[in-house]
PDB file of C-alpha atoms in Angstrom:
ATOM      1  CA  MET A 959      20.100 -14.533  11.875  1.00  0.00           C
ATOM      2  CA  ILE A 960      23.471 -15.084  10.296  1.00  0.00           C
ATOM      3  CA  TRP A 961      24.210 -13.675   6.667  1.00  0.00           C
ATOM      4  CA  SER A 962      27.009 -14.933   4.553  1.00  0.00           C
ATOM      5  CA  SER A 963      27.398 -11.441   3.065  1.00  0.00           C
ATOM      6  CA  PHE A 964      26.455  -7.722   3.452  1.00  0.00           C
ATOM      7  CA  HIS A 965      24.427  -8.205   0.173  1.00  0.00           C
ATOM      8  CA  GLU A 966      22.175 -10.763   1.946  1.00  0.00           C
ATOM      9  CA  PHE A 967      21.972  -8.722   5.223  1.00  0.00           C
ATOM     10  CA  ILE A 968      20.529  -5.665   3.050  1.00  0.00           C
ATOM     11  CA  LEU A 969      17.973  -8.090   1.254  1.00  0.00           C
ATOM     12  CA  MET A 970      17.038  -9.695   4.580  1.00  0.00           C
ATOM     13  CA  HIS A 971      15.574 -12.844   2.894  1.00  0.00           C
ATOM     14  CA  GLY A 972      13.233 -10.602   0.737  1.00  0.00           C
ATOM     15  CA  TYR A 973      11.951  -8.459   3.609  1.00  0.00           C
ATOM     16  CA  GLY A 974      14.721  -5.617   3.203  1.00  0.00           C
ATOM     17  CA  GLY A 975      12.433  -3.291   1.667  1.00  0.00           C
ATOM     18  CA  TYR A 976      10.054  -3.249   4.465  1.00  0.00           C
ATOM     19  CA  VAL A 977      12.750  -3.169   7.192  1.00  0.00           C
ATOM     20  CA  TRP A 978      14.861  -0.611   5.605  1.00  0.00           C
ATOM     21  CA  GLY A 979      11.857   1.459   4.557  1.00  0.00           C
ATOM     22  CA  SER A 980      10.444   1.521   7.990  1.00  0.00           C
ATOM     23  CA  PHE A 981      13.946   2.556   9.503  1.00  0.00           C
ATOM     24  CA  GLY A 982      14.149   5.404   6.889  1.00  0.00           C
ATOM     25  CA  LEU A 983      10.539   6.526   7.470  1.00  0.00           C
ATOM     26  CA  THR A 984      11.077   6.508  11.285  1.00  0.00           C
ATOM     27  CA  ALA A 985      14.268   8.633  10.792  1.00  0.00           C
ATOM     28  CA  LEU A 986      12.643  11.001   8.489  1.00  0.00           C
ATOM     29  CA  LEU A 987       9.729  11.657  11.044  1.00  0.00           C
ATOM     30  CA  MET A 988      12.099  12.070  13.914  1.00  0.00           C
ATOM     31  CA  VAL A 989      13.995  14.636  11.939  1.00  0.00           C
ATOM     32  CA  LEU A 990      10.863  16.461  10.762  1.00  0.00           C
ATOM     33  CA  GLU A 991       9.470  16.401  14.650  1.00  0.00           C
ATOM     34  CA  PHE A 992      12.795  17.731  15.907  1.00  0.00           C
ATOM     35  CA  ARG A 993      12.647  20.595  13.323  1.00  0.00           C
ATOM     36  CA  GLN A 994       9.059  21.632  14.233  1.00  0.00           C
ATOM     37  CA  LEU A 995       9.695  21.560  17.919  1.00  0.00           C
ATOM     38  CA  ARG A 996      12.748  23.761  17.293  1.00  0.00           C
ATOM     39  CA  LYS A 997      10.597  26.090  15.072  1.00  0.00           C
ATOM     40  CA  ILE A 998       7.880  26.236  17.905  1.00  0.00           C
ATOM     41  CA  ASN A 999      10.475  26.740  20.425  1.00  0.00           C
ATOM     42  CA  GLN A1000      12.120  29.752  18.513  1.00  0.00           C
ATOM     43  CA  SER A1001       8.697  31.530  17.915  1.00  0.00           C
ATOM     44  CA  ILE A1002       7.916  31.032  21.796  1.00  0.00           C
ATOM     45  CA  PHE A1003      11.195  32.763  22.606  1.00  0.00           C
ATOM     46  CA  SER A1004      10.898  35.455  20.076  1.00  0.00           C
ATOM     47  CA  GLU A1005       7.358  36.442  21.271  1.00  0.00           C
ATOM     48  CA  ASN A1006       8.712  36.871  24.860  1.00  0.00           C
ATOM     49  CA  LEU A1007      11.758  38.967  23.950  1.00  0.00           C
ATOM     50  CA  PRO A1008      11.423  42.710  24.927  1.00  0.00           C
ATOM     51  CA  SER A1009      11.136  45.144  22.016  1.00  0.00           C
TER      52      SER A1009
END
């Protein structure tokens, strides 16, 4: 697809809300998963440290 302006690219012939919404949701879920994995990893290592 070729767009004549940046605004048309963002709108994507009326499907922009679905496209950009899905990109945003995917990015958010990836960030949340990364944070959760870091939290789990830190808790595992803190349990194994000698007191």
